[in-house]
Tab-separated table of N, CA, C and O in Angstrom:
chain	number	residue	atom	x	y	z
A	19	MET	N	-187.930	22.280	174.822
A	19	MET	CA	-186.951	22.651	175.250
A	19	MET	C	-185.782	21.501	174.964
A	19	MET	O	-186.051	20.673	174.441
A	20	THR	N	-184.449	22.030	174.290
A	20	THR	CA	-183.239	21.262	173.401
A	20	THR	C	-182.639	20.458	175.356
A	20	THR	O	-182.948	21.194	176.594
A	21	ASP	N	-181.917	19.274	175.002
A	21	ASP	CA	-181.408	19.714	176.034
A	21	ASP	C	-180.507	19.952	177.059
A	21	ASP	O	-180.549	20.558	178.408
A	22	SER	N	-179.483	21.402	175.896
A	22	SER	CA	-178.821	21.735	176.925
A	22	SER	C	-179.593	22.674	177.445
A	22	SER	O	-179.163	23.613	178.792
A	23	ALA	N	-180.618	22.597	176.979
A	23	ALA	CA	-181.356	24.431	177.892
A	23	ALA	C	-181.865	23.424	179.020
A	23	ALA	O	-182.635	24.090	180.663
A	24	ILE	N	-182.399	22.502	178.954
A	24	ILE	CA	-182.941	21.314	180.098
A	24	ILE	C	-181.677	21.238	181.264
A	24	ILE	O	-182.023	21.421	182.493
A	25	ALA	N	-180.940	21.013	181.065
A	25	ALA	CA	-179.851	21.097	181.780
A	25	ALA	C	-179.520	22.138	182.499
A	25	ALA	O	-178.636	22.320	183.535
A	26	ALA	N	-179.405	23.367	182.051
A	26	ALA	CA	-179.325	24.277	182.451
A	26	ALA	C	-180.749	24.630	183.069
A	26	ALA	O	-180.070	25.610	184.145
A	27	GLU	N	-181.358	24.242	183.180
A	27	GLU	CA	-182.901	24.890	184.314
A	27	GLU	C	-182.443	23.938	185.099
A	27	GLU	O	-182.543	24.488	186.420
A	28	ILE	N	-182.065	22.982	185.261
A	28	ILE	CA	-181.543	21.742	186.308
A	28	ILE	C	-180.630	22.500	186.925
A	28	ILE	O	-180.464	22.544	188.314
A	29	GLY	N	-179.418	22.995	186.575
A	29	GLY	CA	-178.297	24.037	187.229
A	29	GLY	C	-179.028	25.288	187.971
A	29	GLY	O	-178.492	25.552	188.328
A	30	ARG	N	-180.232	25.475	186.946
A	30	ARG	CA	-180.817	26.738	188.232
A	30	ARG	C	-181.349	26.367	189.217
A	30	ARG	O	-180.868	27.674	189.729
A	31	ARG	N	-181.951	25.453	189.103
A	31	ARG	CA	-182.677	24.960	190.519
A	31	ARG	C	-181.574	24.735	191.720
A	31	ARG	O	-182.028	24.726	192.567
A	32	LEU	N	-180.912	23.712	190.756
A	32	LEU	CA	-179.979	23.851	192.291
A	32	LEU	C	-179.383	25.063	192.686
A	32	LEU	O	-178.956	24.695	194.365
A	33	GLU	N	-178.924	25.920	192.146
A	33	GLU	CA	-179.087	26.684	192.651
A	33	GLU	C	-179.416	27.910	193.490
A	33	GLU	O	-179.165	28.308	194.393
A	34	GLN	N	-181.034	27.471	193.005
A	34	GLN	CA	-181.009	28.023	194.050
A	34	GLN	C	-181.857	27.519	195.409
A	34	GLN	O	-181.659	27.991	195.858
A	35	LEU	N	-181.626	26.505	195.196
A	35	LEU	CA	-181.850	25.234	196.382
A	35	LEU	C	-180.750	25.763	196.869
A	35	LEU	O	-180.517	25.566	198.893
A	36	ARG	N	-179.186	26.102	196.588
A	36	ARG	CA	-177.740	26.956	197.433
A	36	ARG	C	-178.016	27.757	197.957
A	36	ARG	O	-177.854	27.520	199.394
A	37	LEU	N	-178.962	28.653	197.275
A	37	LEU	CA	-179.016	30.386	197.972
A	37	LEU	C	-180.193	30.323	199.178
A	37	LEU	O	-180.084	30.523	199.801
A	38	GLU	N	-180.797	29.160	199.079
A	38	GLU	CA	-182.212	28.682	199.814
A	38	GLU	C	-181.774	28.872	201.211
A	38	GLU	O	-181.985	29.309	202.175
A	39	ARG	N	-180.747	28.140	200.860
A	39	ARG	CA	-179.972	27.390	202.613
A	39	ARG	C	-178.702	28.124	202.436
A	39	ARG	O	-178.017	27.619	204.238
A	40	ASN	N	-178.730	29.006	202.044
A	40	ASN	CA	-177.233	30.398	202.302
A	40	ASN	C	-176.485	29.127	202.651
A	40	ASN	O	-174.957	29.647	203.165
A	41	ILE	N	-175.540	28.620	202.105
A	41	ILE	CA	-174.572	28.121	201.436
A	41	ILE	C	-173.489	28.527	200.233
A	41	ILE	O	-174.633	28.664	199.661
A	42	THR	N	-172.179	28.764	200.522
A	42	THR	CA	-171.750	28.808	199.063
A	42	THR	C	-171.180	28.292	198.337
A	42	THR	O	-170.872	27.273	198.932
A	43	GLN	N	-171.015	28.617	197.171
A	43	GLN	CA	-170.376	27.462	196.944
A	43	GLN	C	-169.393	27.196	197.139
A	43	GLN	O	-168.971	26.227	196.616
A	44	GLN	N	-168.151	27.388	197.421
A	44	GLN	CA	-167.387	26.805	197.694
A	44	GLN	C	-167.633	26.172	198.760
A	44	GLN	O	-167.380	24.768	198.944
A	45	ALA	N	-168.105	26.196	200.104
A	45	ALA	CA	-168.858	25.191	201.150
A	45	ALA	C	-169.138	24.094	200.625
A	45	ALA	O	-168.918	23.015	200.937
A	46	LEU	N	-170.196	24.235	198.956
A	46	LEU	CA	-171.205	23.357	198.676
A	46	LEU	C	-169.818	22.380	198.154
A	46	LEU	O	-169.842	20.757	198.302
A	47	ALA	N	-168.853	22.765	197.530
A	47	ALA	CA	-167.947	22.002	196.720
A	47	ALA	C	-167.279	20.810	197.149
A	47	ALA	O	-167.088	20.036	197.327
A	48	ASP	N	-166.311	22.262	198.752
A	48	ASP	CA	-165.247	21.463	199.038
A	48	ASP	C	-166.536	20.125	200.009
A	48	ASP	O	-166.232	19.237	200.395
A	49	GLU	N	-167.620	20.239	200.245
A	49	GLU	CA	-168.736	19.448	200.695
A	49	GLU	C	-168.718	17.439	199.951
A	49	GLU	O	-168.846	17.185	200.600
A	50	VAL	N	-169.021	18.390	198.538
A	50	VAL	CA	-169.066	16.998	197.875
A	50	VAL	C	-167.727	16.730	197.152
A	50	VAL	O	-167.475	15.471	196.417
A	51	GLY	N	-166.970	18.185	197.471
A	51	GLY	CA	-165.244	16.971	196.885
A	51	GLY	C	-164.945	16.975	195.515
A	51	GLY	O	-164.745	16.394	194.502
A	52	ILE	N	-165.269	19.022	195.408
A	52	ILE	CA	-164.835	18.569	193.856
A	52	ILE	C	-164.714	20.600	194.213
A	52	ILE	O	-164.701	20.964	195.140
A	53	THR	N	-164.480	21.065	192.952
A	53	THR	CA	-163.343	22.227	192.744
A	53	THR	C	-165.031	23.326	192.237
A	53	THR	O	-166.199	23.021	191.999
A	54	PRO	N	-165.104	24.432	193.034
A	54	PRO	CA	-166.574	25.604	192.507
A	54	PRO	C	-166.417	25.919	191.072
A	54	PRO	O	-167.833	26.016	191.195
A	55	LYS	N	-165.354	25.460	190.650
A	55	LYS	CA	-165.220	25.716	189.382
A	55	LYS	C	-166.514	24.370	188.751
A	55	LYS	O	-167.232	24.907	187.433
A	56	THR	N	-165.517	23.468	189.067
A	56	THR	CA	-166.663	22.164	188.961
A	56	THR	C	-168.398	22.287	188.433
A	56	THR	O	-169.354	21.984	188.369
A	57	TYR	N	-168.745	23.146	190.384
A	57	TYR	CA	-170.172	23.131	190.479
A	57	TYR	C	-170.626	24.390	189.133
A	57	TYR	O	-171.468	23.720	189.329
A	58	ARG	N	-169.729	25.239	189.398
A	58	ARG	CA	-170.402	26.243	188.128
A	58	ARG	C	-170.792	25.540	186.715
A	58	ARG	O	-171.504	25.832	186.857
A	59	GLN	N	-169.673	24.608	186.676
A	59	GLN	CA	-169.983	24.350	185.238
A	59	GLN	C	-171.346	23.505	184.982
A	59	GLN	O	-172.148	23.265	184.265
A	60	LEU	N	-171.944	22.614	186.019
A	60	LEU	CA	-172.847	21.941	186.567
A	60	LEU	C	-174.050	22.935	186.548
A	60	LEU	O	-174.630	22.586	185.890
A	61	ILE	N	-173.819	24.127	187.399
A	61	ILE	CA	-174.915	24.784	187.498
A	61	ILE	C	-175.377	24.881	185.869
A	61	ILE	O	-176.495	25.735	185.440
A	62	GLN	N	-174.421	25.729	185.018
A	62	GLN	CA	-174.046	26.342	183.644
A	62	GLN	C	-174.573	24.728	182.683
A	62	GLN	O	-175.010	24.993	181.866
A	63	GLY	N	-174.859	23.646	183.077
A	63	GLY	CA	-175.833	22.573	181.750
A	63	GLY	C	-174.296	21.872	181.957
A	63	GLY	O	-175.109	21.181	181.191
A	64	GLY	N	-173.636	21.372	182.166
A	64	GLY	CA	-172.992	20.564	182.074
A	64	GLY	C	-172.305	20.104	183.501
A	64	GLY	O	-172.547	19.490	184.632
A	65	GLY	N	-171.309	19.609	183.368
A	65	GLY	CA	-170.754	18.066	184.487
A	65	GLY	C	-171.740	16.739	183.994
A	65	GLY	O	-171.903	16.808	183.413
A	66	LYS	N	-170.599	16.142	185.459
A	66	LYS	CA	-171.400	14.749	185.313
A	66	LYS	C	-172.497	14.161	186.231
A	66	LYS	O	-172.736	14.983	186.907
A	67	PHE	N	-173.370	13.081	185.923
A	67	PHE	CA	-173.932	12.976	186.432
A	67	PHE	C	-173.731	12.974	188.532
A	67	PHE	O	-174.286	13.039	189.365
A	68	GLU	N	-172.939	11.669	188.961
A	68	GLU	CA	-172.562	11.236	189.980
A	68	GLU	C	-172.422	12.803	190.930
A	68	GLU	O	-172.749	13.274	191.771
A	69	THR	N	-172.165	14.127	190.206
A	69	THR	CA	-171.836	15.204	190.369
A	69	THR	C	-173.163	15.472	190.894
A	69	THR	O	-172.784	16.744	192.000
A	70	LEU	N	-174.341	15.285	190.202
A	70	LEU	CA	-175.199	15.345	190.313
A	70	LEU	C	-175.609	15.618	191.780
A	70	LEU	O	-176.199	16.281	192.650
A	71	ILE	N	-175.495	14.407	191.883
A	71	ILE	CA	-175.873	13.268	193.276
A	71	ILE	C	-175.581	13.778	194.193
A	71	ILE	O	-176.102	13.934	195.192
A	72	GLY	N	-174.235	14.167	194.641
A	72	GLY	CA	-173.236	14.427	195.562
A	72	GLY	C	-174.132	16.215	195.760
A	72	GLY	O	-174.254	16.215	196.985
A	73	ILE	N	-174.241	16.712	194.681
A	73	ILE	CA	-174.903	18.476	195.676
A	73	ILE	C	-176.245	17.818	195.835
A	73	ILE	O	-176.602	18.219	197.097
A	74	LEU	N	-176.888	17.171	196.001
A	74	LEU	CA	-178.479	16.805	195.815
A	74	LEU	C	-178.394	15.891	197.107
A	74	LEU	O	-179.479	16.476	198.407
A	75	ARG	N	-176.743	15.362	197.354
A	75	ARG	CA	-177.004	14.680	198.856
A	75	ARG	C	-176.757	15.974	199.494
A	75	ARG	O	-177.065	16.010	200.668
A	76	ALA	N	-175.613	16.301	199.724
A	76	ALA	CA	-175.130	17.352	200.154
A	76	ALA	C	-176.360	18.446	201.317
A	76	ALA	O	-176.648	19.439	202.080
A	77	LEU	N	-176.950	18.744	199.747
A	77	LEU	CA	-177.869	20.133	200.240
A	77	LEU	C	-179.496	19.372	200.419
A	77	LEU	O	-180.414	19.956	201.282
A	78	GLY	N	-179.263	17.661	201.043
A	78	GLY	CA	-180.340	17.100	201.558
A	78	GLY	C	-181.672	16.999	200.832
A	78	GLY	O	-182.804	16.851	201.073
A	79	GLU	N	-181.025	17.264	199.583
A	79	GLU	CA	-182.468	17.071	198.160
A	79	GLU	C	-182.274	15.535	197.596
A	79	GLU	O	-182.995	15.270	196.103
A	80	LEU	N	-181.590	14.355	197.720
A	80	LEU	CA	-181.780	13.412	196.995
A	80	LEU	C	-183.039	12.860	196.915
A	80	LEU	O	-182.905	12.169	195.483
A	81	GLU	N	-184.241	12.994	198.009
A	81	GLU	CA	-185.232	12.366	197.709
A	81	GLU	C	-186.265	12.814	196.313
A	81	GLU	O	-186.616	12.294	195.942
A	82	ARG	N	-185.499	14.214	196.215
A	82	ARG	CA	-186.397	14.333	194.478
A	82	ARG	C	-185.999	14.028	193.530
A	82	ARG	O	-186.612	13.652	192.197
A	83	LEU	N	-185.166	12.784	192.916
A	83	LEU	CA	-184.333	11.788	191.994
A	83	LEU	C	-186.033	10.531	192.084
A	83	LEU	O	-185.642	10.559	190.960
A	84	ASP	N	-186.617	10.533	193.020
A	84	ASP	CA	-187.640	9.781	193.117
A	84	ASP	C	-188.454	10.669	192.507
A	84	ASP	O	-189.373	10.338	191.584
A	85	GLN	N	-188.882	12.221	192.726
A	85	GLN	CA	-189.340	12.501	191.869
A	85	GLN	C	-189.030	12.532	190.135
A	85	GLN	O	-190.428	13.206	189.888
A	86	PHE	N	-187.921	13.078	190.027
A	86	PHE	CA	-187.365	13.185	188.232
A	86	PHE	C	-187.404	11.670	188.124
A	86	PHE	O	-188.332	11.888	186.788
A	87	ILE	N	-187.429	10.708	187.878
A	87	ILE	CA	-187.536	9.533	187.389
A	87	ILE	C	-187.688	8.210	188.208
A	87	ILE	O	-186.741	7.402	188.877
A	88	PRO	N	-188.912	8.631	188.953
A	88	PRO	CA	-190.025	6.999	189.457
A	88	PRO	C	-189.872	6.083	188.905
A	88	PRO	O	-189.566	5.857	188.076
A	89	GLU	N	-189.713	5.027	190.177
A	89	GLU	CA	-189.579	3.767	190.454
A	89	GLU	C	-191.058	3.128	189.014
A	89	GLU	O	-191.930	3.476	189.921
A	90	THR	N	-190.998	2.333	188.446
A	90	THR	CA	-192.001	1.353	187.912
A	90	THR	C	-192.095	0.707	187.472
A	90	THR	O	-190.984	-0.067	187.088
A	91	PRO	N	-192.331	-0.074	188.314
A	91	PRO	CA	-193.199	-1.630	188.057
A	91	PRO	C	-193.862	-2.327	186.925
A	91	PRO	O	-194.474	-1.773	186.594
A	92	PHE	N	-192.743	-3.475	186.459
A	92	PHE	CA	-193.861	-3.645	185.430
A	92	PHE	C	-194.776	-4.339	185.763
A	92	PHE	O	-195.333	-4.079	186.477
A	93	SER	N	-195.524	-4.944	184.753
A	93	SER	CA	-197.276	-5.160	185.213
A	93	SER	C	-197.614	-6.439	185.546
A	93	SER	O	-196.231	-6.944	185.647
A	94	PRO	N	-198.483	-6.519	186.207
A	94	PRO	CA	-198.666	-7.288	187.085
A	94	PRO	C	-198.823	-9.191	185.652
A	94	PRO	O	-198.012	-10.126	186.515
A	95	ILE	N	-198.914	-8.734	184.557
A	95	ILE	CA	-198.821	-9.877	183.750
A	95	ILE	C	-197.611	-10.281	183.311
A	95	ILE	O	-196.661	-11.297	183.331
A	96	GLU	N	-196.326	-8.766	182.448
A	96	GLU	CA	-195.079	-8.883	183.017
A	96	GLU	C	-194.582	-9.703	183.413
A	96	GLU	O	-193.739	-10.289	183.408
A	97	GLN	N	-194.529	-8.887	185.135
A	97	GLN	CA	-194.135	-10.225	186.650
A	97	GLN	C	-194.833	-11.532	186.170
A	97	GLN	O	-193.362	-12.516	186.642
A	98	LEU	N	-195.844	-11.826	185.645
A	98	LEU	CA	-195.889	-13.254	185.716
A	98	LEU	C	-195.026	-13.938	184.447
A	98	LEU	O	-194.804	-15.009	185.567
A	99	ARG	N	-195.184	-13.643	183.635
A	99	ARG	CA	-194.190	-13.988	182.270
A	99	ARG	C	-193.316	-13.973	182.623
A	99	ARG	O	-192.178	-14.923	182.795
A	100	LEU	N	-192.631	-13.256	183.950
A	100	LEU	CA	-190.815	-13.703	184.230
A	100	LEU	C	-190.647	-14.504	185.397
A	100	LEU	O	-189.774	-14.601	184.999
A	101	GLN	N	-191.611	-14.555	185.803
A	101	GLN	CA	-191.427	-15.278	186.859
A	101	GLN	C	-190.645	-15.732	188.130
A	101	GLN	O	-189.165	-16.359	187.751
A	102	GLY	N	-189.766	-14.485	188.574
A	102	GLY	CA	-188.292	-14.549	189.027
A	102	GLY	C	-186.732	-14.242	188.247
A	102	GLY	O	-186.076	-13.863	189.276
A	103	ARG	N	-187.646	-14.029	186.918
A	103	ARG	CA	-186.095	-13.717	186.662
A	103	ARG	C	-185.989	-12.341	186.003
A	103	ARG	O	-186.720	-11.953	186.126
A	104	ARG	N	-184.915	-11.968	186.650
A	104	ARG	CA	-184.352	-10.053	186.260
A	104	ARG	C	-184.810	-9.621	184.828
A	104	ARG	O	-183.859	-10.310	184.545
A	105	ARG	N	-185.348	-8.905	184.561
A	105	ARG	CA	-185.393	-8.429	183.432
A	105	ARG	C	-183.801	-7.903	182.457
A	105	ARG	O	-183.469	-6.485	183.312
A	106	GLN	N	-182.634	-8.105	182.568
A	106	GLN	CA	-181.504	-8.335	181.815
A	106	GLN	C	-182.327	-6.286	180.509
A	106	GLN	O	-180.931	-5.957	180.599
A	107	ARG	N	-182.375	-7.018	178.945
A	107	ARG	CA	-182.545	-6.133	178.035
A	107	ARG	C	-183.762	-5.752	177.352
A	107	ARG	O	-184.411	-7.056	177.792
A	108	ALA	N	-183.708	-4.976	176.856
A	108	ALA	CA	-185.868	-5.100	175.711
A	108	ALA	C	-184.960	-5.585	174.601
A	108	ALA	O	-184.277	-5.799	174.151
A	109	SER	N	-186.372	-6.274	174.390
A	109	SER	CA	-186.085	-6.643	172.356
A	109	SER	C	-186.876	-6.283	171.797
A	109	SER	O	-187.991	-5.754	172.230
A	110	GLY	N	-186.722	-6.138	170.844
A	110	GLY	CA	-187.344	-5.590	169.127
A	110	GLY	C	-189.328	-6.708	169.151
A	110	GLY	O	-189.605	-5.368	168.944
A	111	ALA	N	-188.088	-7.351	169.233
A	111	ALA	CA	-189.257	-8.204	168.674
A	111	ALA	C	-189.671	-9.016	169.626
A	111	ALA	O	-188.752	-9.704	170.690
A	112	HIS	N	-190.875	-9.331	170.067
A	112	HIS	CA	-191.340	-10.966	171.021
A	112	HIS	C	-190.577	-12.058	170.102
A	112	HIS	O	-191.876	-12.178	169.696
A	113	ALA	N	-190.461	-12.354	170.742
A	113	ALA	CA	-189.701	-14.108	170.288
A	113	ALA	C	-189.706	-15.504	170.999
A	113	ALA	O	-189.709	-14.511	172.224
A	114	ASN	N	-189.950	-16.671	170.456
A	114	ASN	CA	-189.970	-17.445	171.157
A	114	ASN	C	-188.249	-17.573	171.414
A	114	ASN	O	-187.778	-17.754	170.886
A	115	ASP	N	-187.953	-17.946	173.091
A	115	ASP	CA	-187.296	-17.866	173.549
A	115	ASP	C	-186.852	-19.598	173.899
A	115	ASP	O	-187.286	-20.221	174.902
A	116	THR	N	-185.993	-20.536	172.576
A	116	THR	CA	-186.091	-21.454	172.508
A	116	THR	C	-184.629	-21.862	173.028
A	116	THR	O	-184.773	-23.114	173.311
A	117	ALA	N	-183.808	-20.895	173.320
A	117	ALA	CA	-181.995	-21.009	173.505
A	117	ALA	C	-182.048	-22.064	175.307
A	117	ALA	O	-180.957	-22.675	174.495
A	118	ASN	N	-182.844	-21.425	176.016
A	118	ASN	CA	-182.665	-21.777	177.123
A	118	ASN	C	-183.352	-23.049	177.087
A	118	ASN	O	-182.701	-23.798	178.149
A	119	ASP	N	-184.231	-23.602	176.410
A	119	ASP	CA	-184.723	-24.762	176.827
A	119	ASP	C	-184.337	-25.874	175.592
A	119	ASP	O	-184.412	-27.648	175.920
A	120	THR	N	-182.887	-25.467	175.305
A	120	THR	CA	-182.364	-26.979	174.457
A	120	THR	C	-180.694	-27.053	174.963
A	120	THR	O	-180.484	-25.869	175.775
A	121	MET	N	-179.905	-28.411	174.959
A	121	MET	CA	-178.899	-28.062	175.335
A	121	MET	C	-177.741	-27.906	174.502
A	121	MET	O	-178.033	-27.682	173.761
A	122	SER	N	-176.982	-27.315	175.133
A	122	SER	CA	-176.220	-25.781	174.776
A	122	SER	C	-175.117	-27.230	173.808
A	122	SER	O	-174.798	-28.277	174.444
A	123	ASP	N	-174.586	-27.150	172.479
A	123	ASP	CA	-173.771	-27.724	171.840
A	123	ASP	C	-172.227	-27.642	172.343
A	123	ASP	O	-172.001	-29.353	172.313
A	124	SER	N	-171.745	-27.682	173.583
A	124	SER	CA	-170.679	-27.303	173.482
A	124	SER	C	-170.678	-28.400	174.697
A	124	SER	O	-169.682	-28.722	175.169
A	125	VAL	N	-171.968	-29.382	175.045
A	125	VAL	CA	-172.074	-29.894	176.702
A	125	VAL	C	-172.375	-31.191	175.629
A	125	VAL	O	-174.015	-31.348	175.325
A	126	ARG	N	-172.268	-32.410	176.056
A	126	ARG	CA	-172.723	-33.200	175.776
A	126	ARG	C	-172.306	-34.137	175.731
A	126	ARG	O	-171.052	-34.870	177.125
A	127	GLU	N	-172.930	-35.843	175.963
A	127	GLU	CA	-172.191	-36.889	176.676
A	127	GLU	C	-171.633	-37.922	175.597
A	127	GLU	O	-171.364	-37.035	174.919
A	128	PRO	N	-170.333	-38.350	176.948
A	128	PRO	CA	-169.171	-39.213	175.744
A	128	PRO	C	-169.848	-39.830	175.240
A	128	PRO	O	-171.284	-40.736	175.517
A	129	ALA	N	-169.215	-40.056	173.710
A	129	ALA	CA	-169.793	-41.182	173.081
A	129	ALA	C	-169.301	-42.244	173.287
A	129	ALA	O	-168.615	-42.593	174.168
A	130	ALA	N	-170.044	-43.193	172.389
A	130	ALA	CA	-169.183	-45.214	172.771
A	130	ALA	C	-168.120	-44.972	172.464
A	130	ALA	O	-167.235	-44.729	171.851
A	131	GLY	N	-167.153	-45.401	173.181
A	131	GLY	CA	-165.942	-45.714	173.611
A	131	GLY	C	-165.103	-44.483	174.348
A	131	GLY	O	-163.972	-45.170	174.414
A	132	GLU	N	-165.598	-43.598	174.431
A	132	GLU	CA	-164.788	-42.615	175.215
A	132	GLU	C	-165.063	-42.416	176.479
A	132	GLU	O	-166.224	-42.775	177.266
A	133	SER	N	-164.366	-42.480	177.578
A	133	SER	CA	-164.659	-42.714	178.148
A	133	SER	C	-165.296	-40.791	179.327
A	133	SER	O	-165.829	-41.509	180.615
A	134	GLY	N	-164.869	-39.699	179.103
A	134	GLY	CA	-165.454	-39.065	178.984
A	134	GLY	C	-164.681	-38.220	180.162
A	134	GLY	O	-165.324	-37.489	180.793
A	135	ASP	N	-163.104	-38.550	180.909
A	135	ASP	CA	-162.851	-38.599	181.422
A	135	ASP	C	-161.831	-37.824	181.267
A	135	ASP	O	-160.784	-37.780	180.584
A	136	ASP	N	-162.083	-36.089	181.486
A	136	ASP	CA	-161.008	-35.149	180.695
A	136	ASP	C	-159.746	-34.721	182.012
A	136	ASP	O	-159.070	-33.484	181.907
A	137	GLY	N	-159.908	-35.690	183.023
A	137	GLY	CA	-158.698	-35.049	183.730
A	137	GLY	C	-159.146	-34.000	184.977
A	137	GLY	O	-158.829	-33.723	185.878
A	138	MET	N	-160.583	-33.682	184.873
A	138	MET	CA	-161.885	-32.474	186.024
A	138	MET	C	-162.739	-33.888	186.917
A	138	MET	O	-163.271	-34.663	186.682
A	139	ASP	N	-162.528	-33.185	187.902
A	139	ASP	CA	-163.224	-34.285	188.560
A	139	ASP	C	-164.732	-33.513	189.763
A	139	ASP	O	-165.217	-33.981	190.074
A	140	TRP	N	-165.298	-32.709	188.793
A	140	TRP	CA	-166.778	-32.311	188.347
A	140	TRP	C	-167.569	-32.986	187.151
A	140	TRP	O	-167.831	-32.692	186.900
């Protein structure tokens, strides 16, 4: 399926949920804070992800997002390797991270003859 076909299928399923609950498009749009036109665009495969979330919340189906994209924990080995650090980005290659082990070039001890007093009290 193409991306637009998948988006349209999600919209069709949302519309089915709305009809099963016997809620008008206007009432649902009012509850979410959007116009009926915006709702119709969403069920046709357009719209914002935030609008989708709002509609799922209004229909009482927000837990479906856990089924859509379930949370997947890191493997136990990866968790040990990170040891409390939260991963911020993925790297293409496994390079040795020596940058964190060395002192930054911008931080240095005062040289002989320098007072080191730059007017800061910390």
